[in-house]
mmCIF file of C-alpha atoms and ligand atoms in Angstrom:
data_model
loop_
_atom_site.group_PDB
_atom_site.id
_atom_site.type_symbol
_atom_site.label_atom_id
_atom_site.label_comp_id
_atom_site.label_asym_id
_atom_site.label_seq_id
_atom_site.Cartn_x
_atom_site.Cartn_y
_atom_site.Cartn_z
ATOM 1 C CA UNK A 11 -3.348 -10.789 27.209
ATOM 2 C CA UNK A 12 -1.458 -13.995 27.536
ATOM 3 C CA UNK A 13 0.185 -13.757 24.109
ATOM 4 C CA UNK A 14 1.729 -10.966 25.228
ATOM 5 C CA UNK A 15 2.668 -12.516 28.723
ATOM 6 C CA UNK A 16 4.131 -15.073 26.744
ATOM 7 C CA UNK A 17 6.198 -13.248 24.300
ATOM 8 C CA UNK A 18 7.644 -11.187 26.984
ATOM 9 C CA UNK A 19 9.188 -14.072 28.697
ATOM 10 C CA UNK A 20 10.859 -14.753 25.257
ATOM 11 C CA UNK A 21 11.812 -11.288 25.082
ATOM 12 C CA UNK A 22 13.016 -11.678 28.512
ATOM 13 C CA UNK A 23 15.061 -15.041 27.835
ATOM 14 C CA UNK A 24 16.280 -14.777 24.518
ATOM 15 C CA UNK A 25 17.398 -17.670 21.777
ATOM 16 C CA UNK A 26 16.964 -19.921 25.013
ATOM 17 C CA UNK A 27 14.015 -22.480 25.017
ATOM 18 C CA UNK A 28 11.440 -22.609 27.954
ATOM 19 C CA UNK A 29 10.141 -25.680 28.211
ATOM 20 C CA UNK A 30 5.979 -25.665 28.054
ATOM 21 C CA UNK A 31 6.075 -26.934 31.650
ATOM 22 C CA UNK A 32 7.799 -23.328 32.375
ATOM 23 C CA UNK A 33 5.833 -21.374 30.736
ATOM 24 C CA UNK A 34 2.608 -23.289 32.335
ATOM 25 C CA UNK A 35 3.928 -22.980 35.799
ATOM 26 C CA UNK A 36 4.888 -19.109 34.909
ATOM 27 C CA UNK A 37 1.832 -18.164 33.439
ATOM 28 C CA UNK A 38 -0.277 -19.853 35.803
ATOM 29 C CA UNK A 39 -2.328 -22.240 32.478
ATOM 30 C CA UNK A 40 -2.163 -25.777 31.204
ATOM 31 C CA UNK A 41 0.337 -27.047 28.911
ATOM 32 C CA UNK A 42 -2.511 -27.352 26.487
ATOM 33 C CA UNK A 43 -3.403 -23.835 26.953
ATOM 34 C CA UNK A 44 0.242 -22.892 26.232
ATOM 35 C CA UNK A 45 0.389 -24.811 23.141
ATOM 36 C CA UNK A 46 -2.845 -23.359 21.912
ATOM 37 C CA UNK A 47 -1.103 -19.687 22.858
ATOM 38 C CA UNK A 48 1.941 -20.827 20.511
ATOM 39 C CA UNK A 49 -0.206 -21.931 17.579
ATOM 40 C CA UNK A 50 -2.102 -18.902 17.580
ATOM 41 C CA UNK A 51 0.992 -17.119 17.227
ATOM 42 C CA UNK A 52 2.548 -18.735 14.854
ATOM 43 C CA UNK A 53 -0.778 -17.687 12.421
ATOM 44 C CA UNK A 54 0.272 -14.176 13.356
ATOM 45 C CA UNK A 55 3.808 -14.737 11.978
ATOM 46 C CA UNK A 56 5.928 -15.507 14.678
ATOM 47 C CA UNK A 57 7.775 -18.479 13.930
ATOM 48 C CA UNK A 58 8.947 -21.201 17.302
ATOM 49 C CA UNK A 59 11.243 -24.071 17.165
ATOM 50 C CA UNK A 60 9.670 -26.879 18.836
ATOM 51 C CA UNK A 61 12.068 -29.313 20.807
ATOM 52 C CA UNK A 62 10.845 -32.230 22.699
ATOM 53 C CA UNK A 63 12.426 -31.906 25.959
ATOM 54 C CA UNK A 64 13.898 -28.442 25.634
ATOM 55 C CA UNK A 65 10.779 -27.005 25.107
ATOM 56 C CA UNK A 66 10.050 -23.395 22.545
ATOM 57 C CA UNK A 67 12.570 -21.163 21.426
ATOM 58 C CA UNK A 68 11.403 -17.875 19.690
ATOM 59 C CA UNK A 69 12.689 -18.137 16.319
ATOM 60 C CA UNK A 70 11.490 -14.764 14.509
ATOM 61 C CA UNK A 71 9.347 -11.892 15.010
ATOM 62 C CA UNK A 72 6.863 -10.919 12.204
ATOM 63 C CA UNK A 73 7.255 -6.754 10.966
ATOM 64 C CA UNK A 74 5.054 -4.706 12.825
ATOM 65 C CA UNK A 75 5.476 -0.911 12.024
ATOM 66 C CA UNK A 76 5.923 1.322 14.509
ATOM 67 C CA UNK A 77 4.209 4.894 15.314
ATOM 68 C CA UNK A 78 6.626 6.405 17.250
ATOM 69 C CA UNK A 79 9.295 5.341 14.358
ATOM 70 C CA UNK A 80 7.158 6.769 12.002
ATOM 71 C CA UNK A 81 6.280 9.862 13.393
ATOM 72 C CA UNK A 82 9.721 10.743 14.514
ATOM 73 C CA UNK A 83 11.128 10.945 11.612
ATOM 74 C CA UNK A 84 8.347 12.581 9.460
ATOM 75 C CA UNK A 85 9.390 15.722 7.486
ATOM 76 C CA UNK A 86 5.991 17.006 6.440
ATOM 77 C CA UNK A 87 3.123 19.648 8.259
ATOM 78 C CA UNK A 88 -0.311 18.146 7.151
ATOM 79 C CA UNK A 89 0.560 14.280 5.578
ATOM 80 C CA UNK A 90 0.536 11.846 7.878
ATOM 81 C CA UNK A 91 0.528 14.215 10.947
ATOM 82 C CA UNK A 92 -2.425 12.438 12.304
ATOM 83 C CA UNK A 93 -1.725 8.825 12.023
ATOM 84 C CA UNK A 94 -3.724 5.830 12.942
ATOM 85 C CA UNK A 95 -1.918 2.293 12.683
ATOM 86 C CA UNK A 96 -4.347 -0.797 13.138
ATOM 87 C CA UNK A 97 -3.092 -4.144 13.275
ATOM 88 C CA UNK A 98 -6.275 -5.909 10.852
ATOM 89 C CA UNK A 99 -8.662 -3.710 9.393
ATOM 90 C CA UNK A 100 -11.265 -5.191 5.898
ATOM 91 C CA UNK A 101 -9.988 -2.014 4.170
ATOM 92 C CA UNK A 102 -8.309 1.288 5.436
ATOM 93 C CA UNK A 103 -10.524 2.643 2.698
ATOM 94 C CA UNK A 104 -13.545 1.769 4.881
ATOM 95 C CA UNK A 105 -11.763 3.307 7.992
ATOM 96 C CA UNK A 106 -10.343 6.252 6.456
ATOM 97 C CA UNK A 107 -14.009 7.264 4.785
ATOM 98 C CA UNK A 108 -15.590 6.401 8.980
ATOM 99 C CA UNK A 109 -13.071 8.944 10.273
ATOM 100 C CA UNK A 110 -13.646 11.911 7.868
ATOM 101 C CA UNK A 111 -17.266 11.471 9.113
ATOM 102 C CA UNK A 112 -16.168 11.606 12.450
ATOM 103 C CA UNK A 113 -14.299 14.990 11.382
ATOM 104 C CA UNK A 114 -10.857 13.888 10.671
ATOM 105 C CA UNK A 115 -9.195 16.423 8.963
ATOM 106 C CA UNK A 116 -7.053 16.781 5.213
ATOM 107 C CA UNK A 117 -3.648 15.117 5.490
ATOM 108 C CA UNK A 118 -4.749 12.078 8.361
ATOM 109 C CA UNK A 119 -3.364 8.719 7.304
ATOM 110 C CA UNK A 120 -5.061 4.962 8.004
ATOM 111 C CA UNK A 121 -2.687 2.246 8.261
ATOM 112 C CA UNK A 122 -2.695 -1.497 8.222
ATOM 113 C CA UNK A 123 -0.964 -4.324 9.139
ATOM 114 C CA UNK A 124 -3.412 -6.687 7.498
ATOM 115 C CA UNK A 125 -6.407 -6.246 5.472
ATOM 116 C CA UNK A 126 -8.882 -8.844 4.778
ATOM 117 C CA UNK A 127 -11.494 -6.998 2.186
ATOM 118 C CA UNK A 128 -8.199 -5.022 0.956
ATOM 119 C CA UNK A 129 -9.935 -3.146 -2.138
ATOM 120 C CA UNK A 130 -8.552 -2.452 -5.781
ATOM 121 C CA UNK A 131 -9.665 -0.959 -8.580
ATOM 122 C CA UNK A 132 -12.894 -2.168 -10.902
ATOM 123 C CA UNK A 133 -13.958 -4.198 -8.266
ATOM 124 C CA UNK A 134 -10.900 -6.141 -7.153
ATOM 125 C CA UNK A 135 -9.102 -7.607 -4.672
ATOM 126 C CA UNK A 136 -6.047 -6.549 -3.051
ATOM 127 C CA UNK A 137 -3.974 -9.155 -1.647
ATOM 128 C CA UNK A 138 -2.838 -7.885 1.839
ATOM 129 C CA UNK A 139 -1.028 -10.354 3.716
ATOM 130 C CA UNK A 140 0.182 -9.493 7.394
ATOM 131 C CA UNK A 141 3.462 -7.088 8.127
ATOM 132 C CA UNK A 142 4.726 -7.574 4.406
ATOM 133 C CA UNK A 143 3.415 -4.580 2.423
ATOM 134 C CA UNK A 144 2.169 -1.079 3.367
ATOM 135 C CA UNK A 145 -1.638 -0.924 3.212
ATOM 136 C CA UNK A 146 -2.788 3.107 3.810
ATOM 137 C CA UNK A 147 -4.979 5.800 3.254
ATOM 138 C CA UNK A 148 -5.159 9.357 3.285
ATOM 139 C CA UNK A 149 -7.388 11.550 3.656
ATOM 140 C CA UNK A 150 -7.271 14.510 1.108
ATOM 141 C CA UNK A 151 -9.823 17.844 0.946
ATOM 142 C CA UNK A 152 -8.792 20.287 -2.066
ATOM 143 C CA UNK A 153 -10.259 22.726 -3.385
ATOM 144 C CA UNK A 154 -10.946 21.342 -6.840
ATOM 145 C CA UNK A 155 -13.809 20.308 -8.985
ATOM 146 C CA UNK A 156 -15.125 17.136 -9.109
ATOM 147 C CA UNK A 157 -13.964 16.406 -12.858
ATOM 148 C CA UNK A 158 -10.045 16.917 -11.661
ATOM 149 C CA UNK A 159 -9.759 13.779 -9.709
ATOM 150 C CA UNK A 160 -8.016 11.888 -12.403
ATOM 151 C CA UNK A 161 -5.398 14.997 -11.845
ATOM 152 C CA UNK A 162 -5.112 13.920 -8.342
ATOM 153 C CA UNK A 163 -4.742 10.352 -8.968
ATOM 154 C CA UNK A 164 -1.721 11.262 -11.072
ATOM 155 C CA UNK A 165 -0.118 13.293 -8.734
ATOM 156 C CA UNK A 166 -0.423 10.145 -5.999
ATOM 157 C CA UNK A 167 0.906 7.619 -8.552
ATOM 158 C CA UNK A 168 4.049 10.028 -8.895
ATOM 159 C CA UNK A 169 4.820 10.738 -5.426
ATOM 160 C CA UNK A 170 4.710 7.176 -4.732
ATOM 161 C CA UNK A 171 6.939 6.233 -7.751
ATOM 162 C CA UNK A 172 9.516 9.302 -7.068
ATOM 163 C CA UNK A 173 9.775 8.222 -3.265
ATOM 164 C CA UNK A 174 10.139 4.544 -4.579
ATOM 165 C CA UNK A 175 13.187 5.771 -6.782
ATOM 166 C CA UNK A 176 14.919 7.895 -4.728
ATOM 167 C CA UNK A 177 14.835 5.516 -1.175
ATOM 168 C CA UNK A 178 14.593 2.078 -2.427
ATOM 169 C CA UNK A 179 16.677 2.648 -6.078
ATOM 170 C CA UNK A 180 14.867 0.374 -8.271
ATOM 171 C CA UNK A 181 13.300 1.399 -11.745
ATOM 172 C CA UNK A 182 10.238 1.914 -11.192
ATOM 173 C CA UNK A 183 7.528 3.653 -13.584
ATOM 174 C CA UNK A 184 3.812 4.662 -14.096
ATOM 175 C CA UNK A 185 1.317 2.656 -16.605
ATOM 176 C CA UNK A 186 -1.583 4.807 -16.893
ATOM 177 C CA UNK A 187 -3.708 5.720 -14.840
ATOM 178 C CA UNK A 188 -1.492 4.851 -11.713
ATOM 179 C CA UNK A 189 -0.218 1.264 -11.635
ATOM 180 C CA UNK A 190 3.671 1.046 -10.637
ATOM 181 C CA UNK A 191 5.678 -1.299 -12.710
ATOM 182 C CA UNK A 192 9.343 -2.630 -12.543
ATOM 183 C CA UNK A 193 10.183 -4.430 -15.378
ATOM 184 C CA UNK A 194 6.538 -4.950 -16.119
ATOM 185 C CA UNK A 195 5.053 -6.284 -12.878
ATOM 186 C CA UNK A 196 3.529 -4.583 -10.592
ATOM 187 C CA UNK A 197 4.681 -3.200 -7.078
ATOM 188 C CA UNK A 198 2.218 -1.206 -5.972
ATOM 189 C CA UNK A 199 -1.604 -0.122 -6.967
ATOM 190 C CA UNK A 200 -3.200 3.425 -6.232
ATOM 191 C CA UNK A 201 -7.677 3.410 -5.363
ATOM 192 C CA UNK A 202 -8.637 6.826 -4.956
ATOM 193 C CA UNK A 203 -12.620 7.249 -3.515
ATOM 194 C CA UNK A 204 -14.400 10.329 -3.718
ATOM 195 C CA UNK A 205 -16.956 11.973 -2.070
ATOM 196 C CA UNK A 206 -18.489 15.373 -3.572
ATOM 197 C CA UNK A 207 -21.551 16.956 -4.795
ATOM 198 C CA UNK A 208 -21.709 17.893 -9.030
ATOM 199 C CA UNK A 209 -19.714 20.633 -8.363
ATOM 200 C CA UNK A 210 -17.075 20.332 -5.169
ATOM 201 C CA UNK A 211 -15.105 16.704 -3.826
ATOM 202 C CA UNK A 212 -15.656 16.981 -0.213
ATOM 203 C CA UNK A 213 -12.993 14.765 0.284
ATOM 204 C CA UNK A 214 -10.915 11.686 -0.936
ATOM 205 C CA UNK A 215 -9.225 9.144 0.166
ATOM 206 C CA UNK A 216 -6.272 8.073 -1.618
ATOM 207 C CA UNK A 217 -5.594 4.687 -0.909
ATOM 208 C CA UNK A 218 -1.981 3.049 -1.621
ATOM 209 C CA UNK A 219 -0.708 -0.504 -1.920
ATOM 210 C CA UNK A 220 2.855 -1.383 -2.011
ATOM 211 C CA UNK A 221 4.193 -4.859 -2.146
ATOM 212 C CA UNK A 222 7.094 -4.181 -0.096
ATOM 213 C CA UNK A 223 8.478 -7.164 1.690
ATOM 214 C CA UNK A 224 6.487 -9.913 0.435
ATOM 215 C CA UNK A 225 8.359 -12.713 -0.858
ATOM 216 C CA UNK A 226 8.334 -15.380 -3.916
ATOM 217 C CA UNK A 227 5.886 -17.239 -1.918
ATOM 218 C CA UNK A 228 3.527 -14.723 -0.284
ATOM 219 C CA UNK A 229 1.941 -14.755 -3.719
ATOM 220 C CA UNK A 230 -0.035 -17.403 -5.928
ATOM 221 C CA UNK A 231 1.114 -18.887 -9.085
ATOM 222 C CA UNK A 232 -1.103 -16.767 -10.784
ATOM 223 C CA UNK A 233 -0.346 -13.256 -9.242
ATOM 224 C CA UNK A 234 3.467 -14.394 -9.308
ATOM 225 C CA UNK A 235 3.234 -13.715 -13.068
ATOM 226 C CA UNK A 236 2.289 -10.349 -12.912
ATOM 227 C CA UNK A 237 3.439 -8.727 -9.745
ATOM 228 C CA UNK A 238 6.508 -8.208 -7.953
ATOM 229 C CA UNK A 239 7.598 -6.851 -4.238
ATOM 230 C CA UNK A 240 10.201 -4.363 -4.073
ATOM 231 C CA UNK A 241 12.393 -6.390 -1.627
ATOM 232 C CA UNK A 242 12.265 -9.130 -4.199
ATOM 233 C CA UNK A 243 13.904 -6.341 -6.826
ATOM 234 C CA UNK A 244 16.606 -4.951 -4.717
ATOM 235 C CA UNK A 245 16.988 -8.672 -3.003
ATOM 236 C CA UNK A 246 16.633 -7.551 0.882
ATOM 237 C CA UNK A 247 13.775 -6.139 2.544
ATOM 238 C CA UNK A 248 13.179 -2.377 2.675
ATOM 239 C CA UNK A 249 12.353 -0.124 5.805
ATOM 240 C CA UNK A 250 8.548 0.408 5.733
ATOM 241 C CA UNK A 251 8.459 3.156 8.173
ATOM 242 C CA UNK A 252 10.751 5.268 6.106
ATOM 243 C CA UNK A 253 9.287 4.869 2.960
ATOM 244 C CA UNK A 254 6.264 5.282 4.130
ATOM 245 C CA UNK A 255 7.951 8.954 4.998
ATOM 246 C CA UNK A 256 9.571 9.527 1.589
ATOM 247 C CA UNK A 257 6.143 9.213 0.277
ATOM 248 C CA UNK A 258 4.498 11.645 2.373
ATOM 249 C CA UNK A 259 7.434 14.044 2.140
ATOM 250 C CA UNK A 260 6.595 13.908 -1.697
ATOM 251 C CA UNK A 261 3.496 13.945 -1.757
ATOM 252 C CA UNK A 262 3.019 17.058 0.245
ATOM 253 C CA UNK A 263 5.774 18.888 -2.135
ATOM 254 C CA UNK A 264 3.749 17.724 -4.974
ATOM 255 C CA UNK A 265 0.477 18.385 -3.786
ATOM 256 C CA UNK A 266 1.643 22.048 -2.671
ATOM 257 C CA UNK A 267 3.103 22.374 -6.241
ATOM 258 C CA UNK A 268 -0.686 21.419 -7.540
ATOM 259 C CA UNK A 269 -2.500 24.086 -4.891
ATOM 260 C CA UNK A 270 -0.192 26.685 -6.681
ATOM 261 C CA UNK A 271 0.218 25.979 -10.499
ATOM 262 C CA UNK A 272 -2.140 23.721 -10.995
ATOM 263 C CA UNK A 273 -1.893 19.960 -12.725
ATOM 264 C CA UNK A 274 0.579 21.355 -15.570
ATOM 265 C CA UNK A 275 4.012 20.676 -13.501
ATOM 266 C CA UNK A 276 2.577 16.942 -12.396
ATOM 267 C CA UNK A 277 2.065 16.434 -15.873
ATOM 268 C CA UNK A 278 5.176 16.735 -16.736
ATOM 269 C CA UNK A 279 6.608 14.931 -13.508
ATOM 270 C CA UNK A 280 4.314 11.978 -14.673
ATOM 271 C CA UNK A 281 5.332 12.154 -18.508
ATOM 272 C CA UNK A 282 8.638 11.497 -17.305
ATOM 273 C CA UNK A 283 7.898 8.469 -15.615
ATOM 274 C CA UNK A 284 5.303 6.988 -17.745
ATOM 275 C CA UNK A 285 6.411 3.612 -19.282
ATOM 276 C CA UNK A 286 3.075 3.285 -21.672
ATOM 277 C CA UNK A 287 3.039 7.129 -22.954
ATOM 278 C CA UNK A 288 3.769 6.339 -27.114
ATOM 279 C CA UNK A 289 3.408 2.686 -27.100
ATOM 280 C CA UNK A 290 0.691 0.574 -28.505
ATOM 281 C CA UNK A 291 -1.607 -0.770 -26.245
ATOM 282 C CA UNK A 292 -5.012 -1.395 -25.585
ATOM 283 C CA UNK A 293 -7.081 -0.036 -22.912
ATOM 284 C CA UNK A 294 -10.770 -1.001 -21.416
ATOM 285 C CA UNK A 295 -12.491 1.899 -20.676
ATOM 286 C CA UNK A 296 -15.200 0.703 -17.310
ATOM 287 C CA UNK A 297 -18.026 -0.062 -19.818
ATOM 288 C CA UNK A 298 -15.354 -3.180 -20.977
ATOM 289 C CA UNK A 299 -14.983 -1.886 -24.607
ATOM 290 C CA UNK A 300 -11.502 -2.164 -25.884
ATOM 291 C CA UNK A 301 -10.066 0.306 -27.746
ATOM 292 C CA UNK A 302 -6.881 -0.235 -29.616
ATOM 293 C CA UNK A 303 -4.034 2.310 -30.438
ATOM 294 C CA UNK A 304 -1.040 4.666 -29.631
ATOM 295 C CA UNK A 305 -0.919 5.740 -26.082
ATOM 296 C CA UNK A 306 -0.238 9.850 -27.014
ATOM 297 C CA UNK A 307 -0.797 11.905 -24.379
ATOM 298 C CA UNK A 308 -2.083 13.276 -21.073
ATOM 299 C CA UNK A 309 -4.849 15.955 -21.328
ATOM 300 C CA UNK A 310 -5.214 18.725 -18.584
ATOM 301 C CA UNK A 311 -8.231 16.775 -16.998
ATOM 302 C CA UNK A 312 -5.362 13.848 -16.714
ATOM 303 C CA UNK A 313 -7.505 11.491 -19.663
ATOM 304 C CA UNK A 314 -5.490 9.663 -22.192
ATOM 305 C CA UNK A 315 -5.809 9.985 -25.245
ATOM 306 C CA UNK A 316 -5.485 7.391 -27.332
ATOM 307 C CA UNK A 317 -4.880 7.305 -31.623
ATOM 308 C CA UNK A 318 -6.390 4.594 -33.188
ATOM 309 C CA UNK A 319 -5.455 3.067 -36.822
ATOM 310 C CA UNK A 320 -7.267 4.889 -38.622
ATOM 311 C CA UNK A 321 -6.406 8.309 -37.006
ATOM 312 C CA UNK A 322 -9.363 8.299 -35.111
ATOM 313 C CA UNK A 323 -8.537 9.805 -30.903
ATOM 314 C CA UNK A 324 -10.295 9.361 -28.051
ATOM 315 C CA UNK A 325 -10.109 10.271 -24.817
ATOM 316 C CA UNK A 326 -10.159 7.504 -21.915
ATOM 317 C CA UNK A 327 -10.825 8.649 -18.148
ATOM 318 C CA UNK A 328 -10.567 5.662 -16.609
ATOM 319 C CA UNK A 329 -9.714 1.580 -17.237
ATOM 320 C CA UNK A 330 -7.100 -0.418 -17.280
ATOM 321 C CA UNK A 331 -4.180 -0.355 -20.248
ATOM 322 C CA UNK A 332 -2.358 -3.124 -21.304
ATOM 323 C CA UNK A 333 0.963 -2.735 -22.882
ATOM 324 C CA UNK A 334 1.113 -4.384 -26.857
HETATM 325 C C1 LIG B 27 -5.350 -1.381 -7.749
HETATM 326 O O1 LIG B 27 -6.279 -2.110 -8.100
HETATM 327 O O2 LIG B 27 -4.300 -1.361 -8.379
HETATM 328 C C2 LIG B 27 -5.498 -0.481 -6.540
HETATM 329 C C3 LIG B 27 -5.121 -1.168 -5.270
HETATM 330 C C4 LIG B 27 -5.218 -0.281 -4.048
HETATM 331 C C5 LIG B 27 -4.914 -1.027 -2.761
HETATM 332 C C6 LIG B 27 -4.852 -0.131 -1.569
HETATM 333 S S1 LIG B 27 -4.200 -0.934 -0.137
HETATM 334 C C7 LIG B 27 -4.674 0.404 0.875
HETATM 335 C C8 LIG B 27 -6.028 0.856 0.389
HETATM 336 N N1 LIG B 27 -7.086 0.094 1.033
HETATM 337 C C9 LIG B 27 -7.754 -0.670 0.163
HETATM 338 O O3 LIG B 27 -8.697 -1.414 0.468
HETATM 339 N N2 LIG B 27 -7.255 -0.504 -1.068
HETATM 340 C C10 LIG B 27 -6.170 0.465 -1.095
#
């Protein structure tokens, strides 16, 4: 491909400039064709100076994870052993679901660079934008009924927020169900899909958002109000590939620990890093009610229960909270 042609001569010549003239008589193509070649670059992420005379120097390479990176350095048997890394995808929801069909088996993970139908939870968006945050799925297939998968969607919102913790060192912590705060914005979001029958999930797919190394401006006015990147908490930009490891390395612990004992230790893992357990909030349950209380406690199934004023509790499976 000639992008490629034409990043290797900057590879090959670096922080010089090569005039277009150059790289026309190099690559064998117009100056126009050239130019076009730089633009379309650029709108991947690579950023040129532009010098009349002098010509194009390359000026900065967008983030592109890397498998062998990735797998090298991955300290877990089943999570993330079979790994698929695509530069665009709509959703590595979609693609994750597609390759269970095709057979793939418990433990594969879907990766993006990019998404452009990026999915989140009751129906919306999730703002992907190229090489700045990690967009992946995995593919899980226990042995559970159908009824436990708010259990499991615990257990993925405190891997992610232990691995956060211990490899990037910010304060991070769970609002129910699974949203990751730090200091009340959100860093990362948690989708899990199911497939099953009444009784057994055949499968799901745990998908996982992090805003990693998106910047001030990567986000709109609006979403800049509520969200935050971790790179913009610890002020530099994190290593994707390796905590994209620390999260697999704790998620298989975690997920062994559930296989043996059961949701009771993950409770307790996500009590402890809860930051809406006892507070008053109010929560919409899917059918858009509100209901208004005391955040008290996790059940076995992984519900919430919530105490209203007048002493009244119910039990919430899914919706969103927000913190009074
Ligand atoms: C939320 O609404 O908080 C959940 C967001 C989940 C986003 C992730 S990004 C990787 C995976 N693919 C998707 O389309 N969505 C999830």
């Amino acid at each position: 491909m000639m992008n490629e042609r034409i990043l290797q001569l900057f590879a090959d010549h670096p922080d010089e400039y090569l005039s277009g003239e150059e790289l026309s008589r190099r690559l064998n193509c117009s100056r126009t064709a050239i130019w076009k070649h730089i633009e379309s670059l650029r709108k991947e992420g690579y950023r040129f100076d532009a010098a009349s005379r002098k010509g194009y120097k390359l000026l900065h390479r967008p983030e592109r994870l890397q498998m062998a990176k990735l797998l090298n350095g991955l300290e877990t048997t089943v999570m993330g052993q079979k790994l698929h890394i695509f530069d665009q995808l709509d959703s590595t929801q979609t693609m994750a679901h597609r390759l269970v069909a095709e057979g793939a088996p418990e433990g594969t993970l879907v990766i993006a660079e990019e998404q452009t139908a990026g999915r989140g939870r009751m129906g919306r968006k999730w703002h992907s934008p190229r090489g700045k945050g990690i967009y992946m799925s995995l593919v899980l297939k226990p042995r559970v009924p159908v009824f436990f998968t708010p259990q499991l969607t615990l257990l993925t919102a405190v891997a992610v927020c232990r691995a956060i913790r211990k490899f990037v060192g910010v304060d991070v912590g769970i609002k129910w169900p699974n949203d990751l705060l730090i200091a009340g914005k959100k860093v990362c979001g948690i989708l899990l899909e199911i497939s099953g029958d009444d009784e057994r999930l055949k499968y799901v797919i745990a998908g996982i958002g992090i805003s990693a190394n998106l910047e001030p401006e990567d986000y709109s006015e609006e979403l800049r109000k509520i969200a935050t990147s971790l790179a913009i908490e610890k002020g530099e930009p994190i290593e994707r590939e390796a905590l994209i490891q620390a999260i697999l390395k704790d998620f298989e612990e975690l997920y062994q620990l559930y296989n043996e004992q059961g949701f009771a230790p993950i409770r307790m893992l996500w009590e402890a890093l809860s930051v809406s357990l006892h507070k008053a909030i109010r929560v919409q349950s899917p059918a858009r009610e509100w209901i208004e209380g005391i955040a008290e406690s996790i059940d076995d199934t992984g519900a919430l229960t919530v105490r209203t004023a007048d002493g009244n509790r119910f039990r919430v499976f899914s919706g969103e909270v927000e913190l009074r």
